[in-house]
Coordinates of C-alpha atoms in Angstrom, one line a residue:
Chain A
M1 CA -46.7 -3.6 -39.2
A2 CA -44.3 -0.7 -38.9
W3 CA -42.3 -2.1 -36.1
F4 CA -41.9 -5.2 -38.5
L5 CA -40.8 -3.1 -41.4
V6 CA -38.2 -1.4 -39.4
R7 CA -36.8 -4.6 -37.9
R8 CA -36.6 -6.3 -41.4
L9 CA -34.9 -3.0 -43.0
A10 CA -32.5 -3.1 -40.2
A11 CA -31.6 -6.6 -40.5
S12 CA -31.0 -6.2 -44.2
V13 CA -28.8 -3.1 -43.9
L14 CA -26.6 -5.3 -41.1
V15 CA -26.5 -8.0 -43.7
L16 CA -25.4 -5.7 -46.4
L17 CA -22.7 -4.2 -44.3
A18 CA -21.5 -7.5 -43.4
I19 CA -21.1 -8.8 -46.8
S20 CA -19.3 -5.8 -48.0
F21 CA -16.8 -6.0 -45.0
C22 CA -16.0 -9.6 -45.8
V23 CA -15.6 -8.6 -49.5
F24 CA -13.3 -6.0 -48.7
L25 CA -11.3 -7.9 -46.2
L26 CA -11.1 -10.8 -49.1
F27 CA -10.6 -8.5 -52.2
Y28 CA -8.4 -5.5 -50.9
S29 CA -6.0 -7.6 -48.9
G30 CA -5.7 -10.3 -51.6
P31 CA -2.8 -10.6 -53.9
S32 CA -4.3 -8.6 -56.7
D33 CA -3.2 -4.9 -56.3
P34 CA -5.5 -2.8 -58.5
A35 CA -2.7 0.1 -58.2
R36 CA -0.1 -2.2 -59.7
V37 CA -2.4 -3.2 -62.6
L38 CA -3.2 0.5 -63.5
C39 CA 0.3 1.5 -63.2
G40 CA 1.3 -1.1 -65.7
K41 CA 4.9 -2.3 -66.5
P42 CA 7.5 -0.9 -65.9
C43 CA 6.2 0.8 -62.8
Q44 CA 8.3 3.1 -60.7
P45 CA 7.6 2.8 -56.9
E46 CA 7.0 6.8 -56.7
R47 CA 4.3 6.4 -59.3
L48 CA 2.9 3.3 -57.5
S49 CA 2.5 5.1 -54.3
Q50 CA 1.0 8.0 -56.1
I51 CA -1.7 6.0 -57.6
K52 CA -2.1 4.1 -54.3
Q53 CA -3.0 7.3 -52.7
F54 CA -5.3 8.6 -55.4
M55 CA -7.2 5.1 -55.4
G56 CA -7.2 5.1 -51.6
T57 CA -5.7 1.7 -51.6
D58 CA -2.6 2.9 -49.6
K59 CA -4.9 2.5 -46.3
S60 CA -5.7 -0.9 -44.6
S61 CA -8.8 -2.7 -46.0
I62 CA -10.8 -2.0 -43.1
V63 CA -10.3 1.8 -43.5
Q64 CA -11.1 1.2 -47.2
W65 CA -14.2 -0.4 -46.4
F66 CA -15.3 2.6 -44.2
D67 CA -14.6 4.8 -46.8
F68 CA -16.7 2.6 -49.3
V69 CA -19.6 2.7 -47.0
K70 CA -19.2 6.4 -46.4
G71 CA -19.3 6.7 -50.4
L72 CA -22.4 4.8 -50.5
F73 CA -24.4 7.3 -48.5
V74 CA -22.6 10.7 -49.2
G75 CA -20.4 10.1 -52.2
R76 CA -16.6 10.5 -52.2
T77 CA -13.9 12.1 -54.3
Y78 CA -10.7 10.2 -55.4
G79 CA -7.5 12.0 -55.3
T80 CA -7.0 16.0 -54.9
G81 CA -6.6 18.7 -57.3
A82 CA -6.9 18.9 -60.9
E83 CA -7.3 15.3 -61.6
A84 CA -9.7 14.4 -58.7
A85 CA -12.7 12.0 -59.6
R86 CA -16.1 12.5 -58.0
C87 CA -18.2 9.7 -57.3
A88 CA -21.7 10.9 -56.5
A89 CA -23.9 9.4 -53.7
P90 CA -24.6 5.9 -53.9
C91 CA -21.0 5.3 -54.9
F92 CA -20.4 1.6 -55.6
G93 CA -16.7 2.2 -56.3
F94 CA -14.7 3.7 -59.1
S95 CA -13.2 2.1 -62.5
F96 CA -9.9 3.8 -62.9
D97 CA -9.5 2.4 -66.1
Q98 CA -12.6 3.8 -67.5
R99 CA -12.6 6.9 -65.5
Q100 CA -16.0 6.5 -64.4
S101 CA -18.1 5.7 -61.3
V102 CA -19.2 2.1 -61.1
T103 CA -22.8 3.3 -60.0
S104 CA -22.9 5.0 -63.4
L105 CA -21.7 2.1 -65.5
I106 CA -24.2 0.0 -63.7
W107 CA -26.9 2.4 -64.3
S108 CA -26.0 2.4 -67.8
R109 CA -26.3 -1.5 -68.1
L110 CA -29.3 -1.9 -65.7
P111 CA -32.0 -1.4 -68.5
I112 CA -30.5 -4.3 -70.6
T113 CA -30.4 -6.5 -67.8
A114 CA -33.6 -5.6 -66.2
S115 CA -35.6 -6.0 -69.6
I116 CA -34.2 -9.7 -70.1
A117 CA -34.9 -10.5 -66.5
I118 CA -38.3 -9.0 -65.7
G119 CA -39.5 -10.3 -69.2
G120 CA -38.1 -13.7 -68.6
A121 CA -39.7 -13.8 -65.2
V122 CA -43.2 -12.7 -66.6
V123 CA -42.9 -15.4 -69.4
S124 CA -42.0 -18.1 -66.6
L125 CA -44.9 -17.1 -64.6
I126 CA -47.4 -17.3 -67.3
V127 CA -45.8 -20.7 -68.5
G128 CA -45.6 -22.3 -65.1
M129 CA -49.2 -21.2 -63.7
T130 CA -50.8 -22.2 -67.1
L131 CA -49.1 -25.4 -67.6
G132 CA -48.7 -26.5 -64.1
P133 CA -52.8 -26.5 -63.0
L134 CA -53.6 -27.7 -66.5
A135 CA -51.4 -30.7 -66.0
A136 CA -52.9 -31.5 -62.7
R137 CA -56.3 -31.1 -64.0
F138 CA -55.7 -33.7 -66.8
R139 CA -53.5 -35.9 -64.5
G140 CA -52.0 -38.9 -66.1
G141 CA -53.1 -37.7 -69.7
V142 CA -51.1 -36.6 -72.7
L143 CA -50.6 -33.1 -71.5
D144 CA -49.6 -34.1 -68.0
G145 CA -47.0 -36.5 -69.5
L146 CA -45.7 -33.7 -71.9
V147 CA -45.5 -31.0 -69.2
R148 CA -43.7 -33.6 -66.8
G149 CA -41.4 -34.8 -69.4
G150 CA -40.6 -31.4 -70.8
S151 CA -40.1 -29.8 -67.4
L152 CA -37.6 -32.6 -66.7
L153 CA -35.6 -32.0 -69.6
L154 CA -35.7 -28.1 -69.3
V155 CA -34.8 -28.1 -65.6
A156 CA -31.7 -30.1 -66.4
M157 CA -30.9 -28.0 -69.3
P158 CA -28.3 -25.1 -68.5
A159 CA -29.9 -21.7 -69.8
Y160 CA -26.9 -21.1 -72.1
L161 CA -27.2 -24.3 -73.8
L162 CA -31.2 -23.7 -74.7
G163 CA -29.9 -20.3 -75.8
L164 CA -27.5 -21.5 -78.1
L165 CA -29.7 -24.1 -79.5
A166 CA -32.4 -21.5 -80.0
I167 CA -30.2 -19.2 -81.8
L168 CA -29.2 -22.0 -84.1
V169 CA -32.8 -23.1 -84.8
F170 CA -34.7 -19.9 -84.8
G171 CA -32.0 -17.4 -85.6
F172 CA -30.0 -19.3 -88.4
Q173 CA -32.1 -22.4 -89.7
L174 CA -35.5 -20.5 -89.6
N175 CA -34.2 -17.0 -89.9
M176 CA -37.3 -15.6 -87.7
V177 CA -35.9 -13.5 -85.1
P178 CA -32.7 -11.4 -84.4
V179 CA -30.3 -13.4 -82.5
S180 CA -28.1 -10.7 -80.8
G181 CA -27.8 -6.9 -79.7
Y182 CA -30.0 -4.9 -77.8
V183 CA -32.5 -2.0 -78.9
P184 CA -33.2 0.7 -76.1
L185 CA -36.9 0.7 -75.3
T186 CA -37.0 4.4 -75.8
E187 CA -35.8 4.2 -79.4
S188 CA -38.3 1.6 -80.7
P189 CA -40.5 -0.4 -78.4
V190 CA -41.2 -2.9 -81.2
D191 CA -37.4 -3.6 -82.0
W192 CA -36.8 -3.8 -78.3
A193 CA -39.2 -6.5 -77.9
W194 CA -38.4 -8.2 -81.0
H195 CA -34.7 -8.4 -80.1
L196 CA -35.9 -9.8 -76.7
V197 CA -38.2 -12.5 -77.8
L198 CA -35.5 -15.2 -77.9
P199 CA -33.7 -14.4 -74.3
W200 CA -37.3 -14.2 -72.8
C201 CA -38.5 -17.4 -74.1
V202 CA -35.2 -19.2 -73.1
L203 CA -35.4 -17.9 -69.5
G204 CA -39.1 -18.2 -69.4
L205 CA -39.3 -21.7 -70.3
I206 CA -36.4 -22.9 -68.1
N207 CA -37.9 -21.3 -65.2
G208 CA -41.4 -21.8 -66.0
A209 CA -40.6 -25.5 -66.2
A210 CA -39.6 -25.6 -62.6
Y211 CA -42.7 -23.5 -61.6
A212 CA -44.9 -26.0 -63.8
R213 CA -43.5 -28.8 -61.9
Y214 CA -44.0 -27.2 -58.7
A215 CA -47.5 -25.9 -59.3
R216 CA -48.6 -29.3 -60.5
N217 CA -47.5 -31.0 -57.4
Q218 CA -48.8 -28.3 -55.1
M219 CA -52.3 -28.3 -57.1
L220 CA -52.5 -32.0 -56.4
D221 CA -51.8 -31.8 -52.8
E222 CA -54.1 -28.9 -52.4
L223 CA -57.0 -30.7 -54.3
G224 CA -56.6 -33.7 -51.9
S225 CA -56.7 -31.7 -48.8
D226 CA -59.4 -31.7 -46.3
Y227 CA -60.8 -28.2 -46.6
L228 CA -61.4 -28.8 -50.3
L229 CA -63.2 -31.8 -49.6
A230 CA -65.5 -29.8 -47.4
E231 CA -66.0 -27.4 -50.1
R232 CA -67.0 -30.2 -52.4
A233 CA -69.3 -31.4 -49.7
T234 CA -71.1 -28.0 -49.7
G235 CA -72.3 -28.8 -53.1
A236 CA -69.7 -26.6 -54.7
S237 CA -68.6 -27.4 -58.5
A238 CA -65.6 -29.2 -59.4
R239 CA -64.6 -26.0 -61.2
R240 CA -65.0 -23.9 -58.0
V241 CA -62.9 -26.2 -56.0
R242 CA -60.1 -26.1 -58.4
R243 CA -60.5 -22.3 -58.5
T244 CA -59.7 -22.1 -54.3
A245 CA -56.8 -24.7 -55.1
R246 CA -55.1 -22.6 -57.5
R247 CA -55.6 -19.5 -55.4
S248 CA -53.6 -21.2 -52.7
V249 CA -50.8 -22.4 -55.2
W250 CA -50.3 -18.6 -56.0
V251 CA -48.9 -17.7 -52.8
P252 CA -45.8 -20.1 -52.6
V253 CA -45.2 -19.6 -56.3
T254 CA -45.1 -15.6 -55.7
T255 CA -42.6 -16.5 -53.1
L256 CA -40.6 -18.4 -55.3
F257 CA -41.0 -15.8 -58.1
G258 CA -40.0 -12.7 -55.8
I259 CA -36.5 -14.9 -54.8
D260 CA -36.0 -16.0 -58.5
L261 CA -36.6 -12.4 -59.8
A262 CA -33.8 -10.9 -57.6
L263 CA -31.6 -14.1 -58.5
M264 CA -32.2 -13.5 -62.2
L265 CA -29.5 -11.0 -62.3
G266 CA -27.1 -14.0 -61.9
G267 CA -29.1 -16.1 -64.2
T268 CA -29.0 -13.2 -67.0
I269 CA -25.2 -13.4 -67.3
F270 CA -25.5 -16.5 -69.5
T271 CA -28.3 -14.9 -71.6
E272 CA -26.2 -11.9 -72.0
K273 CA -23.3 -13.7 -73.1
V274 CA -25.3 -16.0 -75.4
F275 CA -27.2 -13.2 -77.0
S276 CA -24.3 -10.7 -76.9
M277 CA -26.3 -8.0 -74.9
H278 CA -23.8 -5.7 -72.7
G279 CA -25.8 -5.9 -69.4
I280 CA -24.7 -6.1 -65.9
G281 CA -23.3 -9.7 -66.1
D282 CA -21.2 -8.5 -69.1
L283 CA -19.9 -5.6 -67.0
L284 CA -18.7 -7.9 -64.4
L285 CA -16.9 -10.4 -66.8
G286 CA -15.4 -7.4 -68.4
G287 CA -14.2 -6.2 -65.2
V288 CA -12.7 -9.7 -64.4
S289 CA -10.8 -9.8 -67.9
S290 CA -9.2 -6.3 -67.5
H291 CA -8.6 -6.8 -63.9
D292 CA -10.7 -3.8 -62.7
L293 CA -11.2 -4.6 -59.0
G294 CA -13.4 -1.5 -58.4
I295 CA -15.9 -2.9 -61.1
V296 CA -15.9 -6.4 -60.0
V297 CA -16.4 -5.5 -56.3
G298 CA -18.9 -3.1 -57.0
T299 CA -21.1 -5.2 -59.4
A300 CA -20.8 -8.0 -57.0
L301 CA -22.1 -6.0 -54.0
F302 CA -24.8 -4.5 -56.2
G303 CA -26.1 -8.0 -57.1
A304 CA -26.1 -8.8 -53.3
A305 CA -28.1 -5.8 -52.6
L306 CA -30.3 -6.4 -55.2
I307 CA -31.2 -10.0 -53.7
I308 CA -31.5 -8.6 -50.3
V309 CA -34.0 -5.9 -51.4
G310 CA -35.8 -8.5 -53.3
N311 CA -36.0 -10.7 -50.0
L312 CA -37.2 -7.7 -48.3
I313 CA -39.9 -7.0 -50.7
V314 CA -41.0 -10.7 -50.5
D315 CA -41.1 -10.5 -46.8
V316 CA -43.3 -7.3 -46.6
V317 CA -45.5 -8.7 -49.1
Q318 CA -45.9 -11.9 -47.3
G319 CA -46.4 -9.8 -44.1
F320 CA -49.3 -8.2 -45.7
I321 CA -50.9 -11.2 -46.7
D322 CA -50.3 -13.4 -43.7
P323 CA -50.2 -11.9 -40.2
R324 CA -48.3 -14.9 -39.0
V325 CA -45.1 -13.8 -40.8
R326 CA -45.1 -10.4 -39.0
R327 CA -45.0 -11.9 -35.7
G328 CA -42.1 -14.5 -36.6
Chain B
M1 CA -33.4 -65.3 -26.4
T2 CA -30.1 -65.2 -28.5
A3 CA -29.4 -63.2 -31.4
A4 CA -29.3 -66.2 -33.8
V5 CA -32.9 -67.1 -33.1
V6 CA -34.4 -63.8 -34.2
R7 CA -32.3 -63.3 -37.2
A8 CA -35.1 -63.6 -39.8
R9 CA -34.8 -62.6 -43.4
T10 CA -35.2 -58.9 -43.1
R11 CA -34.1 -56.1 -45.4
S12 CA -32.4 -53.0 -44.2
P13 CA -34.4 -49.8 -45.0
L14 CA -31.4 -48.8 -47.4
S15 CA -31.6 -52.0 -49.4
L16 CA -35.3 -51.7 -49.6
A17 CA -35.0 -48.1 -51.1
L18 CA -32.4 -49.0 -53.5
R19 CA -34.6 -51.7 -54.6
R20 CA -37.4 -49.2 -55.1
T21 CA -34.9 -46.9 -57.0
G22 CA -33.8 -50.0 -59.3
R23 CA -37.4 -50.8 -59.9
S24 CA -38.5 -47.3 -61.2
W25 CA -38.2 -46.1 -64.7
S26 CA -36.4 -42.8 -63.7
G27 CA -33.9 -44.7 -61.6
R28 CA -33.2 -47.2 -64.3
A29 CA -32.8 -44.7 -67.1
G30 CA -30.8 -42.2 -65.1
A31 CA -28.5 -44.7 -63.7
L32 CA -27.8 -46.2 -67.3
I33 CA -27.3 -42.8 -68.8
L34 CA -25.0 -41.7 -66.1
L35 CA -23.0 -44.9 -66.0
L36 CA -22.5 -44.8 -69.6
V37 CA -21.2 -41.1 -69.9
L38 CA -19.0 -41.5 -66.7
L39 CA -17.5 -44.5 -68.3
A40 CA -16.7 -42.6 -71.6
G41 CA -15.2 -39.9 -69.5
L42 CA -13.1 -42.2 -67.3
C43 CA -12.0 -44.3 -70.3
A44 CA -11.3 -41.1 -72.3
P45 CA -7.7 -41.9 -72.9
L46 CA -8.5 -45.4 -74.1
L47 CA -11.6 -44.1 -76.4
A48 CA -9.1 -41.6 -77.8
A49 CA -6.4 -44.3 -78.5
L50 CA -9.1 -46.8 -80.0
E51 CA -9.9 -43.8 -82.3
G52 CA -6.3 -43.2 -82.9
Q53 CA -6.7 -39.6 -82.1
D54 CA -5.5 -37.2 -79.4
P55 CA -7.2 -33.9 -78.1
H56 CA -4.4 -31.9 -78.4
A57 CA -3.1 -32.4 -81.9
F58 CA -3.7 -29.5 -84.5
H59 CA -4.8 -30.7 -87.9
G60 CA -4.6 -27.7 -90.3
D61 CA -5.5 -30.1 -93.2
L62 CA -8.9 -30.7 -91.8
V63 CA -10.1 -27.1 -92.0
D64 CA -10.7 -24.8 -94.5
G65 CA -8.7 -21.7 -94.1
N66 CA -10.3 -19.8 -96.9
N67 CA -13.7 -20.6 -95.4
G68 CA -13.2 -19.1 -91.8
G69 CA -11.6 -22.1 -90.7
N70 CA -14.8 -24.5 -91.0
P71 CA -14.0 -28.1 -91.5
F72 CA -13.8 -29.7 -94.7
G73 CA -16.7 -32.3 -95.4
S74 CA -20.3 -32.6 -94.3
F75 CA -21.4 -32.7 -90.5
G76 CA -18.3 -30.7 -89.3
G77 CA -16.0 -33.1 -91.1
V78 CA -17.2 -36.3 -90.0
S79 CA -15.0 -39.2 -91.2
G80 CA -13.7 -42.9 -90.5
A81 CA -10.6 -41.4 -88.7
H82 CA -12.5 -38.2 -87.1
W83 CA -15.7 -39.9 -85.6
F84 CA -17.4 -36.5 -84.7
G85 CA -15.4 -34.5 -87.0
A86 CA -13.0 -31.6 -86.1
E87 CA -12.8 -28.5 -84.1
P88 CA -13.3 -25.3 -86.5
G89 CA -10.1 -23.3 -86.6
T90 CA -7.7 -25.6 -85.1
G91 CA -9.0 -28.9 -86.6
R92 CA -8.6 -30.9 -83.2
D93 CA -10.4 -34.2 -83.1
L94 CA -13.8 -33.6 -81.7
F95 CA -14.5 -37.1 -80.6
A96 CA -11.3 -37.0 -78.4
L97 CA -12.0 -33.3 -77.2
V98 CA -15.4 -34.4 -76.1
V99 CA -14.5 -37.7 -74.2
Y100 CA -11.6 -35.7 -72.6
G101 CA -14.0 -33.0 -71.9
I102 CA -16.5 -35.3 -70.1
R103 CA -13.5 -36.6 -68.1
T104 CA -12.6 -32.9 -67.0
T105 CA -15.9 -31.9 -66.3
V106 CA -17.2 -34.9 -64.2
L107 CA -13.7 -35.2 -62.3
I108 CA -14.0 -31.5 -61.0
A109 CA -17.7 -32.1 -60.4
I110 CA -17.1 -35.4 -58.3
A111 CA -14.2 -33.7 -56.2
A112 CA -16.3 -30.5 -55.7
T113 CA -19.3 -32.5 -54.6
V114 CA -17.5 -34.7 -52.3
I115 CA -16.0 -31.7 -50.6
S116 CA -19.2 -29.8 -50.4
V117 CA -21.1 -32.8 -49.3
I118 CA -18.6 -33.4 -46.4
I119 CA -18.7 -29.9 -45.3
G120 CA -22.4 -29.4 -45.5
T121 CA -23.2 -32.9 -43.6
T122 CA -20.6 -32.0 -40.8
I123 CA -22.3 -28.4 -40.4
G124 CA -25.8 -29.8 -40.8
M125 CA -25.2 -32.5 -38.4
A126 CA -23.5 -30.2 -35.7
M127 CA -26.2 -27.6 -36.2
G128 CA -29.1 -30.2 -35.7
Y129 CA -27.4 -32.0 -32.8
L130 CA -25.8 -29.1 -30.7
G131 CA -28.6 -26.8 -31.4
G132 CA -28.8 -23.6 -29.1
W133 CA -27.0 -20.4 -30.3
F134 CA -24.8 -22.6 -32.4
E135 CA -27.8 -23.7 -34.4
A136 CA -29.2 -20.2 -34.5
T137 CA -26.2 -18.4 -35.5
L138 CA -25.3 -21.0 -38.3
G139 CA -28.9 -21.2 -39.3
R140 CA -29.0 -17.5 -40.0
F141 CA -25.7 -17.8 -42.0
V142 CA -27.0 -20.8 -44.0
D143 CA -30.3 -18.8 -44.8
F144 CA -28.4 -16.1 -46.0
M145 CA -26.2 -18.1 -48.2
F146 CA -29.1 -19.9 -49.7
G147 CA -30.3 -16.7 -51.2
F148 CA -26.9 -15.3 -52.2
P149 CA -25.9 -14.4 -55.5
T150 CA -23.3 -17.1 -55.6
L151 CA -22.5 -17.1 -59.3
L152 CA -21.5 -13.4 -59.3
F153 CA -19.1 -14.1 -56.4
L154 CA -17.6 -17.1 -58.1
I155 CA -16.9 -14.8 -61.2
A156 CA -15.5 -12.1 -58.9
L157 CA -13.3 -14.6 -57.0
Q158 CA -11.4 -15.3 -60.1
L159 CA -9.8 -12.0 -60.0
I160 CA -8.1 -12.5 -56.6
V161 CA -6.7 -16.2 -57.1
P162 CA -3.2 -16.2 -57.7
A163 CA -2.2 -17.5 -61.1
S164 CA 0.2 -20.0 -59.6
I165 CA -2.7 -22.2 -58.5
P166 CA -3.9 -24.5 -61.1
K167 CA -7.2 -23.6 -62.5
P168 CA -8.9 -27.0 -61.9
V169 CA -7.9 -27.0 -58.3
V170 CA -9.4 -23.3 -57.9
L171 CA -12.6 -24.5 -59.6
T172 CA -13.1 -27.5 -57.3
V173 CA -12.3 -25.3 -54.4
V174 CA -14.8 -22.5 -55.2
L175 CA -17.5 -24.6 -56.2
A176 CA -17.1 -26.7 -52.9
A177 CA -17.1 -23.6 -51.0
F178 CA -20.3 -22.3 -52.2
G179 CA -21.8 -25.5 -52.7
W180 CA -22.3 -26.9 -49.2
V181 CA -25.3 -24.9 -48.2
G182 CA -28.1 -26.9 -49.6
T183 CA -26.7 -30.1 -48.0
A184 CA -26.5 -28.2 -44.7
R185 CA -30.0 -27.3 -44.9
L186 CA -31.4 -30.6 -45.6
I187 CA -28.9 -32.5 -43.1
H188 CA -29.8 -30.1 -40.6
T189 CA -33.4 -30.7 -40.8
Q190 CA -33.0 -34.4 -40.7
T191 CA -30.6 -34.5 -37.7
R192 CA -32.9 -32.3 -35.9
Q193 CA -35.6 -34.8 -36.1
L194 CA -33.2 -37.7 -35.2
A195 CA -31.8 -35.8 -32.3
A196 CA -35.2 -35.9 -30.6
R197 CA -35.3 -39.6 -30.6
E198 CA -34.5 -42.0 -27.7
F199 CA -31.5 -43.9 -29.2
I200 CA -29.7 -40.4 -29.4
D201 CA -30.6 -39.7 -25.9
A202 CA -29.3 -42.8 -24.8
A203 CA -25.9 -42.5 -26.6
R204 CA -25.6 -38.8 -25.0
A205 CA -26.7 -40.1 -21.5
S206 CA -24.2 -43.1 -21.6
G207 CA -21.4 -40.6 -22.4
T208 CA -20.6 -41.5 -25.9
P209 CA -18.0 -39.1 -27.2
L210 CA -19.4 -36.5 -29.7
H211 CA -17.5 -37.9 -32.9
R212 CA -18.7 -41.3 -32.2
V213 CA -22.4 -40.1 -31.8
F214 CA -22.0 -38.3 -35.2
V215 CA -20.2 -41.3 -37.0
S216 CA -21.9 -44.3 -35.5
E217 CA -25.5 -43.0 -34.5
L218 CA -26.4 -40.1 -36.9
L219 CA -24.6 -40.8 -40.0
P220 CA -26.1 -44.4 -40.6
N221 CA -29.7 -42.8 -40.3
L222 CA -28.9 -40.0 -42.8
V223 CA -27.6 -42.4 -45.6
G224 CA -30.7 -42.1 -47.7
T225 CA -30.7 -38.2 -47.4
L226 CA -27.0 -38.2 -48.4
A227 CA -27.7 -40.3 -51.4
V228 CA -30.4 -38.0 -52.4
V229 CA -28.0 -34.9 -51.7
V230 CA -25.2 -36.3 -53.7
A231 CA -27.3 -37.2 -56.7
L232 CA -28.9 -33.9 -56.9
S233 CA -26.1 -31.6 -56.0
F234 CA -23.7 -33.3 -58.7
P235 CA -25.7 -32.1 -61.5
A236 CA -26.2 -28.8 -60.1
T237 CA -22.2 -28.7 -59.5
V238 CA -21.7 -30.0 -63.4
A239 CA -23.9 -27.1 -64.6
V240 CA -22.3 -24.5 -62.7
S241 CA -18.7 -25.6 -63.2
A242 CA -19.5 -25.8 -67.0
G243 CA -21.2 -22.6 -66.8
L244 CA -18.0 -20.9 -65.4
S245 CA -15.9 -22.3 -67.9
F246 CA -18.5 -21.3 -70.6
L247 CA -18.2 -17.8 -69.4
G248 CA -14.5 -17.9 -69.7
V249 CA -13.8 -17.7 -65.9
G250 CA -13.3 -21.3 -65.1
L251 CA -10.7 -23.5 -66.8
D252 CA -8.2 -22.1 -69.3
P253 CA -9.6 -22.0 -72.9
S254 CA -7.0 -24.5 -74.0
S255 CA -8.3 -27.3 -71.6
P256 CA -10.6 -29.8 -72.9
D257 CA -13.8 -29.3 -70.9
L258 CA -17.4 -29.4 -72.1
G259 CA -17.9 -25.8 -70.7
V260 CA -15.0 -24.6 -72.6
L261 CA -16.0 -26.2 -75.9
I262 CA -19.6 -25.0 -75.6
G263 CA -18.2 -21.5 -74.8
Q264 CA -15.9 -21.5 -77.9
S265 CA -18.8 -22.9 -80.0
I266 CA -20.5 -19.4 -79.7
T267 CA -18.3 -17.7 -82.4
W268 CA -19.0 -20.7 -84.7
T269 CA -22.7 -20.5 -83.9
Y270 CA -22.8 -16.9 -84.7
T271 CA -21.3 -17.3 -88.0
G272 CA -24.1 -20.0 -88.6
A273 CA -21.7 -22.6 -89.9
D274 CA -20.9 -25.6 -87.9
A275 CA -23.6 -27.0 -85.7
G276 CA -21.8 -30.0 -84.9
Y277 CA -19.3 -28.4 -82.9
L278 CA -22.1 -27.0 -80.5
I279 CA -24.3 -29.9 -80.6
V280 CA -21.8 -32.7 -79.6
P281 CA -20.5 -31.2 -76.4
S282 CA -24.0 -30.0 -75.6
I283 CA -25.5 -33.5 -75.8
A284 CA -22.9 -35.0 -73.5
L285 CA -23.3 -32.2 -70.8
L286 CA -27.1 -32.6 -70.9
L287 CA -26.8 -36.3 -70.6
I288 CA -24.7 -36.1 -67.5
I289 CA -27.0 -33.5 -65.9
L290 CA -30.3 -35.3 -67.1
G291 CA -28.9 -39.0 -66.0
A292 CA -27.9 -37.6 -62.5
T293 CA -31.4 -35.5 -62.2
L294 CA -33.3 -38.6 -63.0
L295 CA -31.4 -40.8 -60.8
G296 CA -31.6 -38.2 -58.1
D297 CA -35.5 -37.9 -58.3
A298 CA -36.0 -41.6 -58.4
L299 CA -33.6 -42.0 -55.1
R300 CA -35.7 -38.9 -53.6
D301 CA -39.0 -40.8 -54.3
A302 CA -37.5 -43.9 -52.7
F303 CA -35.9 -42.6 -49.6
D304 CA -39.0 -40.4 -49.4
V305 CA -37.0 -37.3 -48.6
R306 CA -38.4 -33.8 -49.1
T307 CA -36.2 -31.5 -50.8
E308 CA -38.2 -28.2 -51.2
G309 CA -36.2 -26.5 -49.0
A310 CA -33.1 -27.2 -50.9
R311 CA -33.3 -27.0 -54.5

């Protein structure tokens, strides 16, 4: 097991290095010059080279990548003297626009994105694992029809559309829940949850619909399998057989869940925009509109890191459950 | 025995599968919905001319400047001259905007889907047929890309694309550049199964050139899979493309596009005033995605392609 962990970890680190390398080649040798953006117009050549030196963009993109990777582990300092800017250990870059390290910017936004993503994931798991097996239990019935039709519609529905429609109906027509803004958990847990009800339901329904569809079909497959027929033949009740089947549906669904949770960072961008919450997605969009290369590269790489860590966790959990994965 | 004698009335697997698709409920409904919306998009100039409006003309007289730019009249200013009402603020004709919007969204998605399917098919076939280190290396890469935060990078890329390249072109290219992975995965599995069959061995042994093996031996056997791939990746592309425009990092805010329209309707939704401006483009977008998904599901059942590996 230890060897398996080491191997997986090493592979993840390598992948991350490879992505960051490609990103640096692409972004820091592209036509968008971050120093020029900061310099503004008109821009004296001396001032431009000063800024370049300060940002470290006067070096080649490969050297810049080395600096970045080094900054991730030991932190780095931009410029020298009185106006030097320190970026502490996991340094994901620096926003010269806001004079803050990207790490601290991400850190300040993370609670919002995590609240939306984790809550949405929990709702989707509950929705999927309740409705999916139930639909399989009453196959061909009214509930099954509703679940199948509903999941078809919801899988086709973009999250932002459902979000806007939810705001329209529950926010403005029925005036039931707040439609925007975020209240920190530490300030008031009740307000926190109340503001997140709509985003959670939107994300939960859309992802839960996919789980329900998957769980239903998987359940039907399992119920038709030989080992359950054998269990049935030993005299086990139908209820008991269904419980066994449900257990084996959980395994692939948790895998899906782990990956989706990591990918949710992408999915929450729409939710954040629709419900005007300033999470990491909003940070990235802001970075694009203000031409802040530091923020954009830092957030994108942070997102990639999150997904790789998520995959790693899924792998390890599966390695614990299923010994075959460890050897593979 | 000559060929003429054995020419019995048989149907190719392809036409059988298409018949099965045509008989299924979801296949019919999907094809019908998709056809209607696509027609509306392609005939956008015609439809707008029929209504007598154009999507770029501002109508200051249709909106109430004293009421935050909301359109006069009920349902967002629906009238005989403006079938779906007017856009709040500018007073542009909503019907014309939506049909032109469908056109933009659909054309970009079609172009991106075609390119990404061609790339994905080529890579997938090469992986499955050539095998060895080529397959192993690319396989790793494809696996990796599959769990990649594509959306984040699609957004980030907007920053380094030169402003001189037209936005629709940029959008098409980036969508295609990230969209081929699912196709490659699916085609790869199918090709690997095919490559183990005798007729491929025969082609290989008789010295058939590589491109000929691909085009005349492998490709005809992948038609079913391809149909499913296209029908399923098209709606996904529509959703992402509209999504990017919705976030303000796709097309310019002035271009008629479903994503742009829905994105701009946020402001109006928040004022709680004009629901029509949100609902009309939304329904159009939903119909495109729903129609293609239904058709894709029917095709998948008919061709019996497993797509669990590629969502």
